[in-house]
């Protein structure tokens, strides 16, 4: 009888292989969930009542916050991905009272904007630092309350709301504190156009071209 002795290493080589050489399977999709706080700096764009501009309009920002979810699939080499985010902003609209031959013009009111955006993202998938850029579109719900906006015999008072298309361009950088936990900073340019119901002749619209710079920072988790 011939006995053949086999070492444990040969069993692994012919069967399951060397445990030290085996690596965990690579994730097929990188997923990220994060929350952030933001400050925003609106541009003083057009405010019109019945098609007539309200001069010296001053749009001011206060603060905002949001949450977002990102995915980068394997078939783009985890460089190109998608993002869904929701965030809210608060601000105000002001214009001084001016009386002329055409009547009185003035504006005051507070604005809340709740936005849902869908972004296409491009990033560098580094292990510790990940710079990224993106572009997106979605919807913005604007609520103007405590309003007194007037141009001649046209006016908007009280509360009014509108849902409008919104767009944005963004860029930022993630820095990983641990393998899963990261912090990030981001800049975005956001724009939309609201059309609020007014009172007076022919129920004309009060329109606001809302464009703003947004700077945000937050914390997130990689799955």
Coordinates of N, CA and C in Angstrom, one line a residue:
X1 N 0.9 -1.2 0.0 CA 0.0 0.0 0.0 C 0.9 1.2 0.0
X2 N 0.5 2.2 -0.9 CA 1.3 3.4 -1.0 C 0.5 4.5 -0.4
X3 N 1.2 5.1 0.6 CA 0.5 6.3 1.3 C 1.2 7.6 0.8
X4 N 0.4 8.6 0.5 CA 0.9 9.8 0.0 C 0.4 10.9 1.0
X5 N 1.4 11.6 1.6 CA 1.1 12.6 2.6 C 0.9 13.9 1.9
X6 N -0.1 14.7 2.2 CA -0.4 16.0 1.6 C -0.3 17.1 2.7
X7 N 0.4 18.1 2.4 CA 0.5 19.2 3.4 C -0.8 20.0 3.3
X8 N -1.1 20.7 4.4 CA -2.3 21.6 4.4 C -2.2 22.7 3.3
X9 N -1.0 23.2 3.0 CA -0.8 24.2 1.9 C -1.2 23.6 0.6
X10 N -0.9 22.3 0.3 CA -1.3 21.7 -1.0 C -2.8 21.6 -1.1
X11 N -3.5 21.3 0.1 CA -4.9 21.2 0.0 C -5.5 22.5 -0.4
X12 N -5.1 23.6 0.3 CA -5.6 24.9 -0.1 C -5.3 25.3 -1.5
X13 N -4.1 24.9 -2.0 CA -3.7 25.2 -3.4 C -4.6 24.5 -4.4
X14 N -5.0 23.3 -4.1 CA -5.8 22.5 -5.0 C -7.3 22.8 -4.8
X15 N -7.7 23.1 -3.6 CA -9.1 23.3 -3.2 C -9.5 24.8 -3.2
X16 N -9.6 25.3 -1.9 CA -10.0 26.6 -1.7 C -9.0 27.7 -2.0
X17 N -7.7 27.3 -2.0 CA -6.7 28.3 -2.2 C -6.2 28.8 -0.9
X18 N -5.1 29.6 -1.0 CA -4.5 30.2 0.2 C -5.4 31.2 0.8
X19 N -5.7 31.1 2.1 CA -6.6 32.1 2.7 C -6.0 33.5 2.7
X20 N -4.7 33.6 2.8 CA -4.0 34.9 2.8 C -4.2 35.6 1.4
X21 N -4.4 34.8 0.3 CA -4.5 35.4 -1.0 C -5.9 35.8 -1.4
X22 N -6.8 35.4 -0.5 CA -8.2 35.7 -0.8 C -8.6 37.1 -0.3
X23 N -9.3 37.9 -1.2 CA -9.7 39.2 -0.9 C -11.2 39.3 -0.8
X24 N -11.8 40.2 0.0 CA -13.2 40.3 0.0 C -13.7 40.9 -1.3
X25 N -14.9 40.5 -1.8 CA -15.4 41.0 -3.1 C -15.5 42.5 -3.1
X26 N -15.2 43.1 -4.2 CA -15.3 44.6 -4.3 C -16.8 45.0 -4.4
X27 N -17.1 46.1 -3.7 CA -18.5 46.6 -3.8 C -18.8 47.0 -5.3
X28 N -20.0 46.6 -5.7 CA -20.4 47.0 -7.1 C -20.9 48.4 -7.2
X29 N -21.4 48.9 -6.1 CA -21.9 50.3 -6.1 C -21.4 51.0 -4.8
X30 N -20.9 52.2 -4.9 CA -20.5 53.0 -3.7 C -21.8 53.8 -3.4
X31 N -22.2 53.7 -2.1 CA -23.4 54.5 -1.7 C -23.0 55.4 -0.5
X32 N -23.6 56.6 -0.6 CA -23.3 57.6 0.5 C -24.6 58.3 0.9
X33 N -24.7 58.5 2.2 CA -25.9 59.2 2.8 C -25.3 60.3 3.6
X34 N -25.8 61.5 3.5 CA -25.2 62.7 4.2 C -26.2 63.7 4.5
X35 N -25.9 64.5 5.5 CA -26.7 65.7 5.8 C -25.8 66.9 5.9
X36 N -26.4 68.1 5.7 CA -25.6 69.3 5.7 C -26.4 70.5 6.1
X37 N -25.7 71.5 6.6 CA -26.2 72.8 6.8 C -25.6 73.8 5.8
X38 N -26.3 74.9 5.5 CA -25.9 75.8 4.5 C -26.2 77.2 4.7
X39 N -25.4 78.1 4.2 CA -25.7 79.5 4.1 C -25.8 79.9 2.7
X40 N -26.7 80.8 2.4 CA -26.8 81.2 1.0 C -26.9 82.7 0.8
X41 N -26.5 83.1 -0.4 CA -26.3 84.5 -0.7 C -27.0 84.8 -2.0
X42 N -28.3 85.2 -1.9 CA -29.1 85.5 -3.2 C -28.6 86.7 -3.9
X43 N -28.8 86.6 -5.3 CA -28.6 87.7 -6.1 C -29.9 88.5 -6.2
X44 N -29.8 89.8 -6.3 CA -31.0 90.7 -6.4 C -31.4 90.7 -7.8
X45 N -32.3 89.7 -8.2 CA -32.8 89.6 -9.5 C -34.2 90.2 -9.6
X46 N -34.9 89.9 -10.7 CA -36.1 90.6 -11.1 C -37.3 90.2 -10.1
X47 N -38.0 91.2 -9.6 CA -39.3 91.0 -9.0 C -40.3 91.9 -9.8
X48 N -41.3 91.2 -10.3 CA -42.3 92.0 -11.1 C -43.7 91.8 -10.6
X49 N -44.5 92.8 -10.8 CA -46.0 92.7 -10.5 C -46.7 93.1 -11.8
X50 N -47.5 92.1 -12.3 CA -48.2 92.4 -13.6 C -47.3 92.8 -14.7
X51 N -46.0 92.3 -14.7 CA -45.1 92.6 -15.8 C -44.3 93.8 -15.5
X52 N -44.6 94.6 -14.5 CA -43.8 95.8 -14.2 C -42.8 95.5 -13.1
X53 N -41.6 96.0 -13.3 CA -40.6 95.7 -12.3 C -40.7 96.5 -11.0
X54 N -40.3 95.9 -9.9 CA -40.3 96.6 -8.6 C -38.8 97.0 -8.4
X55 N -38.6 98.3 -8.4 CA -37.2 98.8 -8.3 C -36.6 98.6 -6.9
X56 N -35.2 98.4 -6.9 CA -34.4 98.3 -5.7 C -34.8 97.1 -4.8
X57 N -35.1 96.0 -5.5 CA -35.5 94.8 -4.8 C -34.3 94.2 -4.1
X58 N -34.4 93.9 -2.8 CA -33.3 93.3 -2.1 C -33.7 91.9 -1.5
X59 N -33.1 90.9 -2.0 CA -33.4 89.5 -1.6 C -32.3 89.0 -0.6
X60 N -32.7 88.6 0.6 CA -31.8 88.3 1.6 C -31.9 86.8 2.0
X61 N -30.8 86.2 2.3 CA -30.8 84.8 2.8 C -30.5 84.7 4.2
X62 N -31.0 83.6 4.8 CA -30.7 83.3 6.2 C -29.9 82.0 6.3
X63 N -30.6 80.9 6.3 CA -29.9 79.6 6.5 C -30.7 78.5 5.8
X64 N -30.1 77.3 5.8 CA -30.9 76.2 5.2 C -30.2 74.9 5.7
X65 N -30.8 73.8 5.3 CA -30.3 72.4 5.7 C -30.9 71.4 4.7
X66 N -30.2 70.3 4.6 CA -30.6 69.3 3.6 C -30.1 67.9 3.9
X67 N -30.5 67.0 3.0 CA -30.0 65.6 3.1 C -29.9 65.1 1.7
X68 N -28.9 64.2 1.4 CA -28.7 63.7 0.1 C -28.2 62.2 0.1
X69 N -28.5 61.6 -1.0 CA -28.1 60.2 -1.2 C -27.4 60.0 -2.6
X70 N -26.2 59.4 -2.6 CA -25.4 59.3 -3.8 C -25.2 57.8 -4.1
X71 N -25.0 57.5 -5.4 CA -24.6 56.2 -5.8 C -23.7 56.3 -7.0
X72 N -22.6 55.5 -7.0 CA -21.6 55.4 -8.1 C -21.4 54.0 -8.4
X73 N -22.0 53.5 -9.6 CA -22.0 52.1 -10.0 C -20.6 51.7 -10.6
X74 N -20.4 50.4 -10.6 CA -19.2 49.8 -11.1 C -19.0 50.0 -12.6
X75 N -20.0 50.0 -13.4 CA -19.9 50.1 -14.8 C -19.4 51.5 -15.3
X76 N -19.4 52.5 -14.4 CA -18.8 53.8 -14.7 C -17.4 53.9 -14.0
X77 N -16.8 52.8 -13.6 CA -15.6 52.8 -12.8 C -15.7 53.7 -11.5
X78 N -17.0 53.8 -11.1 CA -17.3 54.6 -9.9 C -16.8 56.0 -10.0
X79 N -16.8 56.5 -11.2 CA -16.4 57.9 -11.4 C -17.7 58.8 -11.7
X80 N -18.6 58.2 -12.5 CA -19.8 58.9 -12.8 C -21.0 58.3 -12.0
X81 N -21.8 59.1 -11.4 CA -22.9 58.6 -10.6 C -24.1 59.6 -10.5
X82 N -25.0 59.3 -9.6 CA -26.2 60.1 -9.5 C -26.4 60.4 -8.1
X83 N -27.2 61.5 -7.9 CA -27.5 62.0 -6.5 C -28.9 62.5 -6.5
X84 N -29.6 62.2 -5.4 CA -30.9 62.8 -5.1 C -30.7 63.6 -3.8
X85 N -31.2 64.8 -3.8 CA -31.1 65.6 -2.6 C -32.4 66.4 -2.3
X86 N -32.6 66.7 -1.1 CA -33.7 67.6 -0.7 C -33.1 68.6 0.3
X87 N -33.5 69.9 0.1 CA -33.0 70.9 1.0 C -34.0 72.0 1.1
X88 N -33.9 72.8 2.2 CA -34.8 73.9 2.4 C -34.0 75.2 2.7
X89 N -34.5 76.3 2.2 CA -33.9 77.6 2.4 C -34.9 78.6 3.0
X90 N -34.4 79.5 3.8 CA -35.3 80.6 4.3 C -34.7 82.0 3.9
X91 N -35.5 82.9 3.6 CA -35.0 84.3 3.3 C -36.1 85.3 3.3
X92 N -35.8 86.4 2.7 CA -36.8 87.5 2.7 C -36.7 88.3 1.4
X93 N -37.7 89.1 1.1 CA -37.8 89.9 -0.1 C -38.2 91.3 0.4
X94 N -37.4 92.3 0.0 CA -37.6 93.7 0.4 C -37.4 94.7 -0.7
X95 N -38.3 95.7 -0.8 CA -38.1 96.8 -1.7 C -38.7 98.0 -1.0
X96 N -38.1 99.2 -1.1 CA -38.6 100.4 -0.4 C -39.9 100.9 -1.0
X97 N -40.6 101.6 -0.2 CA -41.9 102.2 -0.6 C -41.6 103.5 -1.5
X98 N -42.0 103.5 -2.7 CA -41.8 104.6 -3.6 C -43.1 105.0 -4.2
X99 N -43.5 106.3 -4.1 CA -44.7 106.8 -4.6 C -44.4 107.8 -5.8
X100 N -45.0 107.5 -6.9 CA -44.8 108.3 -8.1 C -46.1 108.5 -8.8
X101 N -46.1 109.1 -10.0 CA -47.3 109.3 -10.8 C -48.0 108.1 -11.2
X102 N -47.3 106.9 -11.3 CA -47.9 105.6 -11.6 C -48.5 104.9 -10.4
X103 N -48.3 105.5 -9.2 CA -48.8 104.9 -8.0 C -47.7 104.5 -7.0
X104 N -48.0 103.7 -6.1 CA -47.1 103.2 -5.0 C -46.5 101.9 -5.4
X105 N -45.2 101.8 -5.2 CA -44.5 100.5 -5.4 C -43.7 100.2 -4.1
X106 N -43.9 98.9 -3.6 CA -43.2 98.5 -2.4 C -43.2 97.0 -2.4
X107 N -42.3 96.4 -1.5 CA -42.3 94.9 -1.4 C -41.7 94.6 0.0
X108 N -42.4 93.6 0.6 CA -41.9 93.0 1.8 C -42.5 91.7 2.0
X109 N -41.8 90.7 2.4 CA -42.3 89.4 2.6 C -41.2 88.4 3.0
X110 N -41.6 87.2 3.5 CA -40.6 86.2 3.8 C -40.8 85.0 2.9
X111 N -39.7 84.4 2.6 CA -39.7 83.3 1.6 C -39.1 82.0 2.1
X112 N -39.8 80.9 1.9 CA -39.3 79.6 2.2 C -39.3 78.8 0.9
X113 N -38.1 78.1 0.6 CA -38.0 77.3 -0.6 C -37.6 75.9 -0.2
X114 N -38.4 74.9 -0.6 CA -38.2 73.5 -0.4 C -37.9 72.9 -1.7
X115 N -36.7 72.3 -1.9 CA -36.2 71.8 -3.2 C -35.9 70.3 -3.2
X116 N -36.3 69.7 -4.3 CA -35.9 68.3 -4.6 C -35.1 68.3 -5.9
X117 N -33.9 67.8 -5.8 CA -33.0 67.9 -7.0 C -32.4 66.6 -7.4
X118 N -32.2 66.3 -8.7 CA -31.6 65.1 -9.2 C -30.4 65.5 -10.0
X119 N -29.2 65.0 -9.5 CA -27.9 65.5 -10.0 C -27.2 64.4 -10.7
X120 N -26.5 64.7 -11.7 CA -25.5 63.9 -12.4 C -24.1 64.3 -11.8
X121 N -23.3 63.3 -11.3 CA -22.1 63.7 -10.5 C -20.9 63.0 -11.2
X122 N -19.8 63.8 -11.2 CA -18.5 63.3 -11.7 C -17.5 63.5 -10.6
X123 N -16.7 62.5 -10.2 CA -15.8 62.6 -9.1 C -14.5 61.9 -9.4
X124 N -13.5 62.1 -8.5 CA -12.3 61.3 -8.4 C -12.4 60.4 -7.3
X125 N -12.5 59.1 -7.5 CA -12.8 58.1 -6.4 C -11.6 57.8 -5.5
X126 N -11.0 58.8 -4.9 CA -9.8 58.5 -4.0 C -10.3 57.9 -2.7
X127 N -9.3 57.2 -2.0 CA -9.6 56.6 -0.8 C -9.8 57.5 0.4
X128 N -9.1 58.6 0.4 CA -9.2 59.6 1.5 C -9.8 60.9 1.1
X129 N -9.6 61.4 -0.1 CA -10.1 62.6 -0.6 C -10.8 62.4 -1.9
X130 N -12.0 63.0 -2.1 CA -12.8 62.8 -3.3 C -13.3 64.2 -3.8
X131 N -12.7 64.9 -4.6 CA -13.3 66.1 -5.3 C -14.4 65.7 -6.3
X132 N -15.4 66.6 -6.4 CA -16.5 66.2 -7.3 C -17.1 67.5 -7.9
X133 N -17.8 67.3 -9.0 CA -18.6 68.3 -9.6 C -19.9 67.7 -10.1
X134 N -20.9 68.5 -10.3 CA -22.2 68.0 -10.7 C -23.1 69.1 -11.3
X135 N -24.2 68.6 -11.9 CA -25.2 69.5 -12.5 C -26.6 68.8 -12.3
X136 N -27.6 69.5 -12.0 CA -28.9 68.9 -11.8 C -30.1 69.8 -12.0
X137 N -31.2 69.1 -12.0 CA -32.5 69.8 -12.2 C -33.5 69.1 -11.2
X138 N -34.6 69.8 -11.0 CA -35.7 69.3 -10.1 C -36.8 70.3 -10.0
X139 N -37.4 70.2 -8.8 CA -38.5 71.1 -8.5 C -38.3 71.9 -7.2
X140 N -38.8 73.1 -7.2 CA -38.7 74.0 -6.0 C -40.1 74.5 -5.7
X141 N -40.5 74.3 -4.4 CA -41.7 74.8 -3.9 C -41.4 76.1 -3.1
X142 N -41.9 77.2 -3.6 CA -41.6 78.5 -2.9 C -42.9 79.0 -2.2
X143 N -42.8 79.4 -1.0 CA -43.9 79.9 -0.2 C -43.5 81.3 0.3
X144 N -44.3 82.3 -0.2 CA -44.1 83.7 0.2 C -45.2 84.0 1.2
X145 N -44.8 84.4 2.4 CA -45.7 84.7 3.5 C -45.4 86.0 4.2
X146 N -46.4 86.5 4.9 CA -46.4 87.9 5.5 C -46.0 88.9 4.4
X147 N -46.7 88.7 3.2 CA -46.3 89.5 2.1 C -47.1 90.8 2.0
X148 N -46.5 91.8 1.5 CA -47.1 93.0 1.0 C -46.3 93.5 -0.1
X149 N -46.7 93.2 -1.3 CA -46.0 93.5 -2.6 C -47.0 94.3 -3.4
X150 N -46.6 95.5 -3.8 CA -47.6 96.4 -4.5 C -46.9 97.1 -5.6
X151 N -47.7 97.3 -6.7 CA -47.3 98.1 -7.8 C -48.6 98.8 -8.4
X152 N -48.8 100.0 -8.1 CA -50.0 100.7 -8.5 C -51.2 100.0 -7.9
X153 N -52.2 99.6 -8.7 CA -53.4 98.9 -8.1 C -53.3 97.4 -8.1
X154 N -52.1 96.9 -8.3 CA -51.9 95.4 -8.2 C -51.1 95.2 -6.9
X155 N -51.5 94.1 -6.2 CA -50.9 93.8 -4.9 C -51.0 92.3 -4.6
X156 N -50.0 91.8 -3.8 CA -50.1 90.5 -3.2 C -49.9 90.7 -1.7
X157 N -50.9 90.1 -1.0 CA -50.8 90.2 0.5 C -51.0 88.8 1.1
X158 N -50.5 88.6 2.3 CA -50.8 87.3 3.0 C -49.8 86.3 2.5
X159 N -50.3 85.1 2.1 CA -49.4 84.0 1.8 C -49.8 83.4 0.4
X160 N -48.8 83.1 -0.4 CA -49.0 82.5 -1.7 C -47.8 81.5 -2.0
X161 N -48.1 80.5 -2.8 CA -47.1 79.5 -3.1 C -47.0 79.2 -4.5
X162 N -45.9 78.6 -5.0 CA -45.8 78.1 -6.3 C -44.8 77.0 -6.4
X163 N -44.9 76.1 -7.4 CA -44.0 75.0 -7.7 C -43.4 75.3 -9.0
X164 N -42.0 75.3 -9.1 CA -41.4 75.7 -10.4 C -40.2 74.8 -10.6
X165 N -39.8 74.7 -11.9 CA -38.5 74.0 -12.2 C -37.3 74.7 -11.7
X166 N -36.3 73.9 -11.2 CA -35.1 74.5 -10.6 C -33.9 73.8 -11.2
X167 N -32.8 74.5 -11.2 CA -31.6 74.0 -11.8 C -30.4 74.4 -10.9
X168 N -29.3 73.6 -11.0 CA -28.1 74.0 -10.1 C -26.8 73.4 -10.7
X169 N -25.7 74.1 -10.4 CA -24.4 73.6 -10.7 C -23.6 73.5 -9.4
X170 N -22.8 72.5 -9.2 CA -22.2 72.3 -7.9 C -20.8 71.7 -8.0
X171 N -20.1 71.9 -6.9 CA -18.8 71.3 -6.8 C -18.4 71.2 -5.3
X172 N -17.5 70.3 -5.0 CA -17.1 70.1 -3.6 C -16.0 69.1 -3.4
X173 N -15.8 68.8 -2.1 CA -14.8 67.8 -1.8 C -15.2 67.0 -0.6
X174 N -15.0 65.7 -0.6 CA -15.2 64.8 0.6 C -13.8 64.5 1.2
X175 N -13.7 64.4 2.5 CA -12.5 63.9 3.2 C -13.0 62.9 4.2
X176 N -12.4 61.7 4.1 CA -12.8 60.6 5.0 C -12.0 60.7 6.3
X177 N -12.8 60.7 7.4 CA -12.2 60.6 8.7 C -11.9 59.2 9.1
X178 N -12.8 58.3 8.8 CA -12.5 56.9 8.9 C -12.8 56.2 7.6
X179 N -12.8 54.9 7.5 CA -13.1 54.2 6.3 C -14.6 54.5 5.8
X180 N -15.5 54.8 6.8 CA -16.9 55.0 6.4 C -17.3 56.4 6.6
X181 N -16.8 57.1 7.6 CA -17.3 58.4 8.0 C -16.5 59.5 7.2
X182 N -17.2 60.5 6.7 CA -16.6 61.5 6.0 C -17.2 62.9 6.3
X183 N -16.5 63.9 6.0 CA -17.0 65.3 6.1 C -16.8 65.9 4.7
X184 N -17.6 66.9 4.4 CA -17.5 67.5 3.1 C -17.9 69.0 3.1
X185 N -17.4 69.7 2.1 CA -17.7 71.1 1.9 C -18.2 71.2 0.4
X186 N -19.1 72.1 0.2 CA -19.7 72.2 -1.2 C -20.2 73.6 -1.5
X187 N -20.0 74.0 -2.8 CA -20.6 75.2 -3.3 C -21.6 74.9 -4.4
X188 N -22.7 75.6 -4.5 CA -23.6 75.4 -5.6 C -24.2 76.7 -6.0
X189 N -24.6 76.8 -7.3 CA -25.3 77.9 -7.8 C -26.7 77.4 -8.2
X190 N -27.7 78.0 -7.6 CA -29.1 77.5 -7.7 C -30.0 78.6 -8.3
X191 N -30.9 78.2 -9.1 CA -31.8 79.1 -9.7 C -33.2 78.5 -10.0
X192 N -34.2 79.4 -9.9 CA -35.6 79.0 -10.2 C -36.4 80.3 -10.4
X193 N -37.6 80.2 -10.9 CA -38.5 81.4 -11.2 C -39.9 81.0 -10.6
X194 N -40.3 81.8 -9.6 CA -41.6 81.6 -9.0 C -42.6 82.6 -9.7
X195 N -43.9 82.1 -9.7 CA -45.0 83.0 -10.1 C -46.1 82.9 -9.1
X196 N -46.3 83.9 -8.3 CA -47.3 83.9 -7.2 C -48.6 84.6 -7.7
X197 N -49.7 84.1 -7.1 CA -51.0 84.8 -7.4 C -51.0 86.1 -6.7
X198 N -51.7 87.1 -7.4 CA -51.8 88.4 -6.9 C -53.3 88.8 -6.9
X199 N -53.5 90.0 -6.3 CA -54.9 90.6 -6.3 C -54.9 91.8 -7.1
X200 N -56.1 92.3 -7.5 CA -56.2 93.5 -8.2 C -56.6 93.3 -9.6
X201 N -56.3 94.2 -10.5 CA -56.8 94.1 -11.9 C -56.3 92.9 -12.6
X202 N -57.2 92.1 -13.2 CA -56.9 90.9 -14.0 C -56.2 89.9 -13.2
X203 N -56.0 90.0 -11.9 CA -55.4 88.9 -11.1 C -54.0 88.6 -11.7
X204 N -53.2 89.6 -12.0 CA -51.9 89.5 -12.6 C -50.9 88.7 -11.6
X205 N -49.9 88.2 -12.1 CA -48.9 87.4 -11.3 C -47.8 88.3 -10.8
X206 N -47.4 87.9 -9.6 CA -46.1 88.4 -9.0 C -45.0 87.4 -9.3
X207 N -44.0 87.8 -10.0 CA -43.0 86.9 -10.4 C -41.6 87.2 -9.8
X208 N -40.9 86.2 -9.3 CA -39.6 86.4 -8.7 C -38.6 85.5 -9.3
X209 N -37.6 86.0 -9.9 CA -36.4 85.3 -10.4 C -35.4 85.1 -9.3
X210 N -35.4 83.9 -8.7 CA -34.6 83.6 -7.5 C -33.4 82.8 -7.9
X211 N -32.2 83.5 -7.7 CA -30.9 82.9 -8.0 C -30.0 83.1 -6.8
X212 N -29.2 82.1 -6.4 CA -28.5 82.3 -5.2 C -27.2 81.4 -5.2
X213 N -26.2 81.9 -4.6 CA -24.9 81.1 -4.3 C -25.2 80.4 -2.9
X214 N -24.8 79.2 -2.8 CA -25.0 78.4 -1.6 C -23.7 77.7 -1.2
X215 N -23.3 77.9 0.0 CA -22.1 77.3 0.6 C -22.5 76.4 1.7
X216 N -22.2 75.1 1.7 CA -22.6 74.2 2.7 C -21.5 73.3 3.2
X217 N -21.7 72.7 4.4 CA -20.8 71.7 4.9 C -21.6 70.7 5.7
X218 N -21.1 69.4 5.7 CA -21.9 68.4 6.4 C -21.0 67.2 6.7
X219 N -21.7 66.1 7.1 CA -21.1 64.9 7.5 C -21.9 63.7 6.9
X220 N -21.3 62.6 6.6 CA -22.0 61.5 5.9 C -21.3 60.2 6.2
X221 N -22.0 59.1 5.6 CA -21.6 57.8 5.9 C -21.6 57.0 4.6
X222 N -20.5 56.2 4.4 CA -20.4 55.4 3.2 C -20.8 53.9 3.5
X223 N -21.7 53.4 2.6 CA -22.2 52.0 2.9 C -21.4 51.0 2.0

